[in-house]
N, CA, C and O of each residue as an XYZ file, in Angstrom:
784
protein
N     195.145     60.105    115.722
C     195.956     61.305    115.441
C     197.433     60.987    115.627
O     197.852     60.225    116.498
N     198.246     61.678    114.674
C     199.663     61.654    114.843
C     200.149     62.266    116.593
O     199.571     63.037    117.359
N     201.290     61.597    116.698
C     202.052     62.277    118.553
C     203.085     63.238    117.295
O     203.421     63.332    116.115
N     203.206     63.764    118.605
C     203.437     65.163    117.719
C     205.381     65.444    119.316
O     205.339     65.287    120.537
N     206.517     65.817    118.511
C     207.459     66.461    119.079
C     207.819     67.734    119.165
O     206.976     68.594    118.909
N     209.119     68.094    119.535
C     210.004     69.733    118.868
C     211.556     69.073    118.880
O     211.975     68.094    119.497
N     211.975     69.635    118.317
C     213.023     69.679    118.344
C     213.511     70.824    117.817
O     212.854     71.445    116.980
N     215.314     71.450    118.450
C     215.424     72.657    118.127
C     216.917     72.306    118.122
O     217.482     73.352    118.440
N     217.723     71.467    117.943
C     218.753     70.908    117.646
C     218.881     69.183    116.886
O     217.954     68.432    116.579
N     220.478     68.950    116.743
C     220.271     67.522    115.970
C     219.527     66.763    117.398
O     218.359     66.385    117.487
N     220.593     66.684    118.434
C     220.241     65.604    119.420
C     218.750     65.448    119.747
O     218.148     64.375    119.709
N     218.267     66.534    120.043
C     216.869     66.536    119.944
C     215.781     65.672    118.759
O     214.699     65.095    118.862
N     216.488     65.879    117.927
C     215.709     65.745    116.412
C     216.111     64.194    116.547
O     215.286     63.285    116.455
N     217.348     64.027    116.753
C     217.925     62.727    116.663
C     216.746     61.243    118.166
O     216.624     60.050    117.890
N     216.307     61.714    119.151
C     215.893     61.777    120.474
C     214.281     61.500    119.744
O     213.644     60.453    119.852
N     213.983     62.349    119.227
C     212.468     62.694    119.050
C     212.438     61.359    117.871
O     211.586     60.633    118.383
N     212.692     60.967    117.163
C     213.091     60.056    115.839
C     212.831     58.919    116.866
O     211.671     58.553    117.055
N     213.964     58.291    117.602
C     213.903     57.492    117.929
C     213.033     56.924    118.833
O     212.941     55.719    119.068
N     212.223     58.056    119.474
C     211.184     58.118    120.595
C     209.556     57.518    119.878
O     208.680     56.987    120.560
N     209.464     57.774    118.352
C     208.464     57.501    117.426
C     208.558     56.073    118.101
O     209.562     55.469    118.481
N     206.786     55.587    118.156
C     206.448     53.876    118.148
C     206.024     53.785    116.771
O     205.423     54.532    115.999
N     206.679     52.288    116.695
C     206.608     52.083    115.479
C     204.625     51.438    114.739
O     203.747     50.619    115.009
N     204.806     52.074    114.161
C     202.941     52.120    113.385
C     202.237     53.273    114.151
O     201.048     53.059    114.391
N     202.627     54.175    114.478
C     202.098     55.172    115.126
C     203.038     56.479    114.158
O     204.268     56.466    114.114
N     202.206     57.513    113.460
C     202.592     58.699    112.824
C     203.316     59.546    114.136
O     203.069     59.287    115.313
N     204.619     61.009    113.496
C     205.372     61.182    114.615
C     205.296     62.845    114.062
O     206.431     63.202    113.744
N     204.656     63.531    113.940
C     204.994     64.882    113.767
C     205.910     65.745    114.651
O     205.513     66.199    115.724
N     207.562     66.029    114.011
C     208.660     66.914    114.626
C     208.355     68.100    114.110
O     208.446     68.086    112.882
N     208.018     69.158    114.574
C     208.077     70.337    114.607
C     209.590     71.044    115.019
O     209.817     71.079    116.228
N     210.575     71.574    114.163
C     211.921     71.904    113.906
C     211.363     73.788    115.091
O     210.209     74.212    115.032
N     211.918     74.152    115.530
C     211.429     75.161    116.392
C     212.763     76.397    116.449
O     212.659     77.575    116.792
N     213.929     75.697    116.014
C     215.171     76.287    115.870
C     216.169     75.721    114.272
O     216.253     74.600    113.770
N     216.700     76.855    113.911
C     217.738     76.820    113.048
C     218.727     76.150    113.985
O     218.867     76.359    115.190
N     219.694     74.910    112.837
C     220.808     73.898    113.586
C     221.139     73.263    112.586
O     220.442     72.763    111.703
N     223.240     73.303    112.866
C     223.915     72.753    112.246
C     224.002     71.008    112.634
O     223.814     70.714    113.815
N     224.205     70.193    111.913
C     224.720     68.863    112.773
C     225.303     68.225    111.482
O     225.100     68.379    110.278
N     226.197     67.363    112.318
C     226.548     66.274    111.532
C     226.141     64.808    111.481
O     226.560     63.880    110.788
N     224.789     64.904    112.829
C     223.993     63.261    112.755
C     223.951     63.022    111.008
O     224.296     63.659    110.013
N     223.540     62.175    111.203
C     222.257     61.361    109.845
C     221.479     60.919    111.040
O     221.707     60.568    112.198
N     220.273     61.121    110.099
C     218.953     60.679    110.816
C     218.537     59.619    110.427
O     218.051     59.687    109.299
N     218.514     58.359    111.025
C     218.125     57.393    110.137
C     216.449     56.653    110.485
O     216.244     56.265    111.635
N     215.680     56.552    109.754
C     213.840     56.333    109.839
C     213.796     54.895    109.636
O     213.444     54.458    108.540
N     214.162     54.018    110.712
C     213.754     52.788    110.740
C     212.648     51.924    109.894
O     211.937     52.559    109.114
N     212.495     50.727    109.991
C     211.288     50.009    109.266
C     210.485     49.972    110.556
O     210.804     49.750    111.724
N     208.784     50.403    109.668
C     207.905     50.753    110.744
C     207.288     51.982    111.525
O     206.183     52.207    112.018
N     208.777     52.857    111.401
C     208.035     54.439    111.603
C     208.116     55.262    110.680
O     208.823     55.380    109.679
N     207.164     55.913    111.219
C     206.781     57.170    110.217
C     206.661     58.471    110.501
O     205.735     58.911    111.183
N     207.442     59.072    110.077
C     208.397     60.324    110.772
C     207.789     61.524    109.649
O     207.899     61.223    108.461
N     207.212     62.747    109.955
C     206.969     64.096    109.484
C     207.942     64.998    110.121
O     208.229     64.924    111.316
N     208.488     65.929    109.224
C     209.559     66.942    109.985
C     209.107     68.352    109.305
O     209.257     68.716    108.139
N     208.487     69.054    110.441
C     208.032     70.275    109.299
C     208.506     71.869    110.057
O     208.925     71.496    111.153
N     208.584     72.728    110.037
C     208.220     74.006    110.089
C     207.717     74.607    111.474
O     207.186     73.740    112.168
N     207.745     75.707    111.975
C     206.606     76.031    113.167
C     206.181     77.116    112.838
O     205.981     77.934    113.736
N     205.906     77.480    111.464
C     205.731     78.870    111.388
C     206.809     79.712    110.596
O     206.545     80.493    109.682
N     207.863     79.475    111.013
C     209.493     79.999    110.446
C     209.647     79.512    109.628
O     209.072     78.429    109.521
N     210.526     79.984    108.507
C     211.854     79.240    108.030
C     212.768     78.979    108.459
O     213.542     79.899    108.723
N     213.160     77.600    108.751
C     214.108     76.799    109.553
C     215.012     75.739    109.099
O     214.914     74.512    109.142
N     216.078     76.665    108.574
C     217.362     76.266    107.894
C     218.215     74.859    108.743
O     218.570     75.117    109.893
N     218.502     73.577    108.268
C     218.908     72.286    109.034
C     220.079     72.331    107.838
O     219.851     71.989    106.678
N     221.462     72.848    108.357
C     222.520     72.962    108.032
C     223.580     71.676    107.996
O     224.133     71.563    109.090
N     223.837     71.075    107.411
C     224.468     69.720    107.156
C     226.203     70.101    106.871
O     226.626     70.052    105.717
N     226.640     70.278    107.415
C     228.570     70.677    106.813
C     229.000     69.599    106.833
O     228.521     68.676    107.492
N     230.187     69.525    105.959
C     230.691     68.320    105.322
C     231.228     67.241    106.403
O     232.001     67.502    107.324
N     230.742     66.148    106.148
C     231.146     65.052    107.166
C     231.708     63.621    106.951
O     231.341     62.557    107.450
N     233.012     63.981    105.789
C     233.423     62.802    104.723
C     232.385     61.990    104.189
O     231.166     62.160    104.209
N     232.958     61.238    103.791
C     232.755     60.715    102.171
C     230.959     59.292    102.499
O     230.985     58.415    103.363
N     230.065     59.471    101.803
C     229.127     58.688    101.636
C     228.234     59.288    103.343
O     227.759     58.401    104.053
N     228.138     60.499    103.716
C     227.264     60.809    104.743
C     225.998     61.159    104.287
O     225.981     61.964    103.356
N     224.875     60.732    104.734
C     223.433     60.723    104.511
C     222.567     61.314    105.885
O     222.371     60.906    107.030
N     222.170     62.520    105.074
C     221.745     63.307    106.661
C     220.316     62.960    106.915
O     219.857     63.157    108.040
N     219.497     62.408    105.868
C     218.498     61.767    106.411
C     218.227     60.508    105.100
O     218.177     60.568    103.871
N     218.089     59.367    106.145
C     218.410     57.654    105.999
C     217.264     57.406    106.376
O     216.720     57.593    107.465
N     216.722     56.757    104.966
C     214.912     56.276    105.225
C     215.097     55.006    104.955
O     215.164     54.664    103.774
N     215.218     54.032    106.020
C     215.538     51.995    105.837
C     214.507     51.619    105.527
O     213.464     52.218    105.789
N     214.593     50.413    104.825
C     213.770     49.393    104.423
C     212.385     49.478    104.950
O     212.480     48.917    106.041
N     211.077     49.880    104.793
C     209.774     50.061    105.384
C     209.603     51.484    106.734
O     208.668     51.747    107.490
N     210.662     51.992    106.588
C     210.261     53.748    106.838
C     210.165     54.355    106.034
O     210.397     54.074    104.859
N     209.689     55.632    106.611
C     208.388     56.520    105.879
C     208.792     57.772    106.556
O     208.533     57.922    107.750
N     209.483     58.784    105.794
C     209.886     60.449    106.406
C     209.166     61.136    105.284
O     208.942     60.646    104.177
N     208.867     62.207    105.662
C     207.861     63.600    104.770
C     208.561     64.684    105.315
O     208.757     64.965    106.497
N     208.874     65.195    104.394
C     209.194     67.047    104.906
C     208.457     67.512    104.270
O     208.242     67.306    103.076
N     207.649     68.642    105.411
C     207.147     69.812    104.582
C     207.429     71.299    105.374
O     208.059     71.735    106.338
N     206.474     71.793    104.237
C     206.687     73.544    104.743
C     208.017     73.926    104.841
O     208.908     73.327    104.238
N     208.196     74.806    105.501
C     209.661     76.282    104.990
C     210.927     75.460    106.218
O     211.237     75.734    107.377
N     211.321     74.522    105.372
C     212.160     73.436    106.010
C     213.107     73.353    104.567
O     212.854     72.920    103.443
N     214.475     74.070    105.256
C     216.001     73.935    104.342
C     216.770     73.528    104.603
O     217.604     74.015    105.366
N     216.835     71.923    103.814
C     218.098     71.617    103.930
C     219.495     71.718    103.559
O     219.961     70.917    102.750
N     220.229     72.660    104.095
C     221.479     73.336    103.522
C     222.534     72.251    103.673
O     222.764     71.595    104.689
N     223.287     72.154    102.192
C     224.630     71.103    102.330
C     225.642     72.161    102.140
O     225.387     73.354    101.970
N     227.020     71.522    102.193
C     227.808     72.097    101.758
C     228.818     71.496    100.558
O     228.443     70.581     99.825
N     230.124     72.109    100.444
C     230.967     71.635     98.977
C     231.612     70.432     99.502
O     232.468     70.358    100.383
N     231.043     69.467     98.792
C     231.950     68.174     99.918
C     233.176     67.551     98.975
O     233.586     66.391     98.949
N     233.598     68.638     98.256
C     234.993     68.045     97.164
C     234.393     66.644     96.569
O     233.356     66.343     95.978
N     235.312     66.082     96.924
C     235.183     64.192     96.012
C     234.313     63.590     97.007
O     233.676     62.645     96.542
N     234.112     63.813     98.094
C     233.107     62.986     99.259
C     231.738     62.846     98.846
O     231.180     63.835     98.371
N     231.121     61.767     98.959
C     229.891     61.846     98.198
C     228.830     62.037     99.495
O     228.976     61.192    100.378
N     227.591     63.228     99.756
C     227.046     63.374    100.638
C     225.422     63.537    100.272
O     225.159     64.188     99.261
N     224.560     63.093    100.885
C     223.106     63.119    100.753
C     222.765     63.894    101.371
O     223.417     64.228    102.360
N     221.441     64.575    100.985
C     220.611     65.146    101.886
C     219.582     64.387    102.211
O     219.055     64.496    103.319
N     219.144     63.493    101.268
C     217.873     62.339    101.529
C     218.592     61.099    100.577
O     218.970     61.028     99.408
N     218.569     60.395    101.460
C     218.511     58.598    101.009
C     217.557     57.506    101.116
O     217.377     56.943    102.195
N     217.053     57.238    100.259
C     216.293     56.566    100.630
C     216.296     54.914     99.767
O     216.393     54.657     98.567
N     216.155     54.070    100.890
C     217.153     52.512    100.541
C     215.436     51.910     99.941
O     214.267     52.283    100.042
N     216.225     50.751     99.281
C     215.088     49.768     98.759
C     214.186     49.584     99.800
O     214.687     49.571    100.924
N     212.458     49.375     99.678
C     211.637     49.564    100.546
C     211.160     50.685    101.343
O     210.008     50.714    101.774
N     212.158     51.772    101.587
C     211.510     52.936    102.028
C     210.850     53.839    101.506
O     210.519     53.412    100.400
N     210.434     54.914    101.662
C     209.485     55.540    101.445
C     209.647     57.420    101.798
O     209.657     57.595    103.017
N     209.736     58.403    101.211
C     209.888     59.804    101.261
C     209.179     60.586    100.703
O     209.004     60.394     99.500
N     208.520     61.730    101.337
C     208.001     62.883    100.168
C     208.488     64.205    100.566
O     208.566     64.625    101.720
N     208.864     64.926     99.295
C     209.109     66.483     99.670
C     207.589     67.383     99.177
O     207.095     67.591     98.069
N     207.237     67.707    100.350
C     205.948     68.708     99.961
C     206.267     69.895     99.834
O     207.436     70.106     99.511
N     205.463     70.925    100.014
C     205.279     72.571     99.604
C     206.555     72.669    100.590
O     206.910     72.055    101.596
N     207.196     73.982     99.645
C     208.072     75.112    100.617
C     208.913     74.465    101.021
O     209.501     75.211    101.804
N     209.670     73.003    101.020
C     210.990     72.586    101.339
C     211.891     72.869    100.383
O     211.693     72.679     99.183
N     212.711     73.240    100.775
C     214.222     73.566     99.772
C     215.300     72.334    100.050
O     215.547     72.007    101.211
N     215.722     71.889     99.295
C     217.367     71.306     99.505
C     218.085     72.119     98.203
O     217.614     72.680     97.214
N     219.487     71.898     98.712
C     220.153     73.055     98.366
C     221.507     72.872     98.928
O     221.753     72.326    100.003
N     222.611     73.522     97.865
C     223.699     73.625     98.236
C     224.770     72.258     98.536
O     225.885     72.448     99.021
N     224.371     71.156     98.253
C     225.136     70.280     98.248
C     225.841     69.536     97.125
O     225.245     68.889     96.264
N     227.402     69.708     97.218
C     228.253     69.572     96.041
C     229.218     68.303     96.339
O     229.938     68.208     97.334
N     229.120     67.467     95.430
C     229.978     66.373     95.998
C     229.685     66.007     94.452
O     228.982     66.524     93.585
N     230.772     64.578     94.506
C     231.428     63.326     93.214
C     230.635     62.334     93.740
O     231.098     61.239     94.058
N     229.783     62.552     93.825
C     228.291     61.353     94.249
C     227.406     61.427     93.299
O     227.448     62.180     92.327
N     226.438     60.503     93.611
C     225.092     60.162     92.927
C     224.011     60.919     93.493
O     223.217     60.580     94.369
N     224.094     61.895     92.918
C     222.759     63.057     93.127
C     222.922     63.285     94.650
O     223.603     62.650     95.456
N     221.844     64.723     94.894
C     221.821     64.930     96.455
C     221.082     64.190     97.118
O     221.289     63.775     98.258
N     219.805     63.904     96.149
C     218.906     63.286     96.331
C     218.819     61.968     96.061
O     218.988     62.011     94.843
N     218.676     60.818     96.323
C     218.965     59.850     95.932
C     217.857     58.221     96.592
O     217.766     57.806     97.747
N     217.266     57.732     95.451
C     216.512     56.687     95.926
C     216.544     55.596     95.261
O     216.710     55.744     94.050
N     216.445     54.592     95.627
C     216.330     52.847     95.849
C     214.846     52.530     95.989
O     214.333     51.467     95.638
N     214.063     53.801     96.666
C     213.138     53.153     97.110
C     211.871     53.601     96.519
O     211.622     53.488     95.319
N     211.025     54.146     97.443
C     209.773     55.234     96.620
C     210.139     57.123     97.187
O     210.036     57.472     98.363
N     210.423     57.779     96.396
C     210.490     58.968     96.348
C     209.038     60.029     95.963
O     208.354     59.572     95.047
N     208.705     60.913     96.366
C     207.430     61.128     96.002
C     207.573     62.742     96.327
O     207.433     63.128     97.488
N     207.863     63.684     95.239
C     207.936     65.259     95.397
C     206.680     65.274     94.931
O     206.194     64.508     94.098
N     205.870     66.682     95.816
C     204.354     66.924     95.337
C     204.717     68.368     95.923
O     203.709     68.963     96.305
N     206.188     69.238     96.123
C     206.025     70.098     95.921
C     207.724     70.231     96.868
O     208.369     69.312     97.373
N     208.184     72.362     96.810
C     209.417     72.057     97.217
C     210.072     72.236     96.114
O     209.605     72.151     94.978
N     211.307     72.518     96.456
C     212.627     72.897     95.239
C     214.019     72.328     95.629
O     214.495     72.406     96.761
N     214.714     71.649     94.375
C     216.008     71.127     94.619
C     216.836     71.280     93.827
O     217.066     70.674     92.781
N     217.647     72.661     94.620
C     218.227     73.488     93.516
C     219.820     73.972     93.919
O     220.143     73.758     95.087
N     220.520     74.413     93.302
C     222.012     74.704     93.379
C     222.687     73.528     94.157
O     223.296     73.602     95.225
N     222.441     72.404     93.373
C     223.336     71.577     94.065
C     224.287     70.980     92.921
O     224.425     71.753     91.973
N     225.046     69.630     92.806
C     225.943     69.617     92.205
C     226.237     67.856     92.604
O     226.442     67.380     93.721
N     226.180     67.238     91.450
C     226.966     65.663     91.709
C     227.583     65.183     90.368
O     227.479     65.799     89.308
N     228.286     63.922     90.554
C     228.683     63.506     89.416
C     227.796     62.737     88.460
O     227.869     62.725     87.231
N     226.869     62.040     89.315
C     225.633     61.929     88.169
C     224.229     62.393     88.981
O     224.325     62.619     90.187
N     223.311     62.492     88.510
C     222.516     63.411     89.108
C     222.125     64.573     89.552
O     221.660     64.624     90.691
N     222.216     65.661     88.825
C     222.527     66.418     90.030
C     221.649     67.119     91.057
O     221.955     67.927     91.933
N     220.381     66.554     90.687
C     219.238     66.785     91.911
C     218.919     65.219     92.216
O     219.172     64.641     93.273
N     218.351     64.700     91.140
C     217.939     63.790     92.227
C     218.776     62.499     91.116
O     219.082     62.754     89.951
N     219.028     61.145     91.786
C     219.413     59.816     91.258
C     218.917     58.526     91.597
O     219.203     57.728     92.490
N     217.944     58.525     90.480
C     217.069     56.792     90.896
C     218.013     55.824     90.278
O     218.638     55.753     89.220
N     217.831     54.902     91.662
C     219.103     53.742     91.193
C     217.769     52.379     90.618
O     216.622     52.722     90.333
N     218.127     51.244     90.564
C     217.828     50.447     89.983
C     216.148     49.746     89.993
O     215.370     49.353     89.123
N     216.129     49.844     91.345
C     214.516     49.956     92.092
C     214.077     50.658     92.680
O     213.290     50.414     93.594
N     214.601     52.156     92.196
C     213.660     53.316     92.505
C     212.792     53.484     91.954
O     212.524     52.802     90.965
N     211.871     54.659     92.481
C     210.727     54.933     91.853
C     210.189     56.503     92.666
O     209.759     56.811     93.778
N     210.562     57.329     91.171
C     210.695     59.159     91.757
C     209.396     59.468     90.736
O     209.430     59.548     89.508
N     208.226     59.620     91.644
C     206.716     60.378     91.179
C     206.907     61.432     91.698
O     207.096     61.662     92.892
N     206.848     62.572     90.305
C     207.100     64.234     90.810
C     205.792     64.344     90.506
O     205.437     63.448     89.740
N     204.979     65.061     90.796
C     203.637     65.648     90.612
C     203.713     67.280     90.911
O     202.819     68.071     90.608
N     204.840     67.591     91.504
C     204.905     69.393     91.951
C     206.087     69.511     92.085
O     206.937     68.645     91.874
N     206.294     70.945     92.565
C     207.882     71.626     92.789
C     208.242     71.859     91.958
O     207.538     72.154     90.992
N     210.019     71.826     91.940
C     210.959     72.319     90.908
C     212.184     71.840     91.002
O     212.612     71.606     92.133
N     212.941     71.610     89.957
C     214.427     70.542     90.095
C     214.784     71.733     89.052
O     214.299     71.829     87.924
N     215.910     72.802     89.754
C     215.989     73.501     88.323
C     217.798     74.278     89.166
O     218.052     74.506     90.348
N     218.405     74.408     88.293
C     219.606     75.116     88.441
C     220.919     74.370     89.418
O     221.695     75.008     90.131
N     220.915     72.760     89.211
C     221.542     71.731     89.297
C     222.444     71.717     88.293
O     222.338     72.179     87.157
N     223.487     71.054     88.892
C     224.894     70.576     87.733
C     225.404     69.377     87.801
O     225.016     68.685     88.743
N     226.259     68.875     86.981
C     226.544     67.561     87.031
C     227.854     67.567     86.491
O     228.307     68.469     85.785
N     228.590     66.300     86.920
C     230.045     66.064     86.327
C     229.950     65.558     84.804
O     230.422     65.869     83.711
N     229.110     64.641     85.324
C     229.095     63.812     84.238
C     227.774     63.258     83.642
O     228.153     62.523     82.730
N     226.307     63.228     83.690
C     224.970     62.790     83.329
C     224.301     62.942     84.295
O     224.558     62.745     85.482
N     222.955     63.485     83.542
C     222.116     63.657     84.223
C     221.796     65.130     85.284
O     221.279     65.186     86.400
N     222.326     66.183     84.426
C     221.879     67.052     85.303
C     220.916     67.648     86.239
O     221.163     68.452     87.138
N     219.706     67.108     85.880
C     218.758     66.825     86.856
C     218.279     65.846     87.670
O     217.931     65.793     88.850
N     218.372     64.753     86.359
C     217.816     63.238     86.741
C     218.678     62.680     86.554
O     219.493     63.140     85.754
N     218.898     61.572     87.119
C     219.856     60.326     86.800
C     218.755     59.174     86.802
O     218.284     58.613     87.792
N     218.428     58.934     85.328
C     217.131     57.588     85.979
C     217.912     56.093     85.525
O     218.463     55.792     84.466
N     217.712     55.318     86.770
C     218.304     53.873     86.061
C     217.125     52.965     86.798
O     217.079     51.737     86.726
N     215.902     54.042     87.733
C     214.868     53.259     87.654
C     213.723     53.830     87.137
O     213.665     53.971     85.915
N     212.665     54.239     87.928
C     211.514     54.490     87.155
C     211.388     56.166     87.535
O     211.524     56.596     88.681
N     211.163     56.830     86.598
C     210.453     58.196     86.782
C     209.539     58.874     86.380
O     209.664     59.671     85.450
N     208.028     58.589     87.273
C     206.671     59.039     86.575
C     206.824     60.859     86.944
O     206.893     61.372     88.060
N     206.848     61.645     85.399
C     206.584     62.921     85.758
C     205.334     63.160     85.109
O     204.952     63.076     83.942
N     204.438     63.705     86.949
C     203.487     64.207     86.268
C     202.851     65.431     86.755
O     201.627     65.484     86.875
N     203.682     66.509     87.069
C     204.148     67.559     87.469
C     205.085     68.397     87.831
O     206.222     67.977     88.047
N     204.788     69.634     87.949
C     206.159     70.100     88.561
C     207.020     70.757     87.184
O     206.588     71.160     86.105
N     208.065     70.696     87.589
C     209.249     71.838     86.597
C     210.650     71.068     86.865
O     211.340     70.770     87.840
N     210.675     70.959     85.894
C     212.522     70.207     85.116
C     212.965     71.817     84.574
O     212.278     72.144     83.606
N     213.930     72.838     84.984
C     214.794     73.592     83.934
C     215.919     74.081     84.472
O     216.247     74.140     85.656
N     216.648     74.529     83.222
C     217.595     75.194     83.881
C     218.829     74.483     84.862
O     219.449     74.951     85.817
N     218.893     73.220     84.224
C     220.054     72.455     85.118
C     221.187     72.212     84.085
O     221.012     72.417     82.884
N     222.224     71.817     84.547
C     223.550     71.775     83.718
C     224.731     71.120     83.748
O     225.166     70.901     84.879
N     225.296     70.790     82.947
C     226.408     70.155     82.769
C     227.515     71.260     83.281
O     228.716     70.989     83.254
């Protein structure tokens, strides 16, 4: 069985992350609404779940200059969000800011009832992977980049949608939903309503 945390702030969240052994599953249970400006970053080796307790539990990200990544999945980590878990960004002008990064070798999924949202920046999507990306449910919506404007697979990515929704995104310049320059199996889910 997965070890299981809480957290009800970043430091906590940040604490509980690092407390995961590595090859051992880590279920964080979010227990409080909280602003931070960490990035969370998911090492090679653990494998990190961040979900819900019941609530909707808004994880508020405000702008924290240019190229900030509020959750950083490295080379052979493995993060999942699910359930009524929002990640709120804000307008980050020309600063380019993530809500999920995920580098060559890592590994992410957005399941049911996660939102990202609200993050506006002159970056490469909010969403953004190198690595394996995997939505099977969840919405990534009103956000805003210069290419991408939900999600941006770079060269050895690989974004399998099977559920959710990527819909009411904008872009500067390509790709108002997708930015693909690697692989994107759609085989579910909802593309609409995004824009230049």
């Amino acid at each position: 069985a997965a070890a299981t945390a809480t957290a009800a702030d970043g430091n906590q969240l940040r604490d509980a992350i690092q407390s995961a052994q590595v090859g051992k599953p880590l279920v964080i249970t979010i227990t409080q609404d909280f602003s931070t400006t960490e990035s969370f970053k998911i090492p090679n080796g653990k494998n990190i779940t961040i979900k819900d307790d019941g609530t909707s539990r808004t994880l508020d990200c405000p702008h924290k200059g240019d190229k900030h990544k509020f959750f950083l999945v490295e080379d052979g980590g493995k993060l999942t969000l699910q359930g009524k878990i929002t990640l709120q960004g804000a307008d980050n002008g020309n600063d380019e800011q993530y809500a999920l990064y995920v580098e060559d070798g890592g590994t992410a999924e957005i399941k049911d009832n996660v939102t990202i949202t609200g993050f506006k920046n002159n970056g490469d999507g909010c969403v953004y992977t190198n690595g394996t990306l995997i939505m099977s449910g969840g919405i990534i919506t009103g956000n805003r980049a210069r290419f991408g404007g939900g999600v941006y697979i770079f060269n050895n990515g690989i974004f399998e949608m099977t559920g959710g929704s990527i819909e009411y995104n904008s872009v500067v310049s390509d790709g108002s939903a997708i930015r693909i320059r690697g692989v994107f199996n759609w085989r579910g889910g909802t593309i609409q309503n995004n824009t230049i």
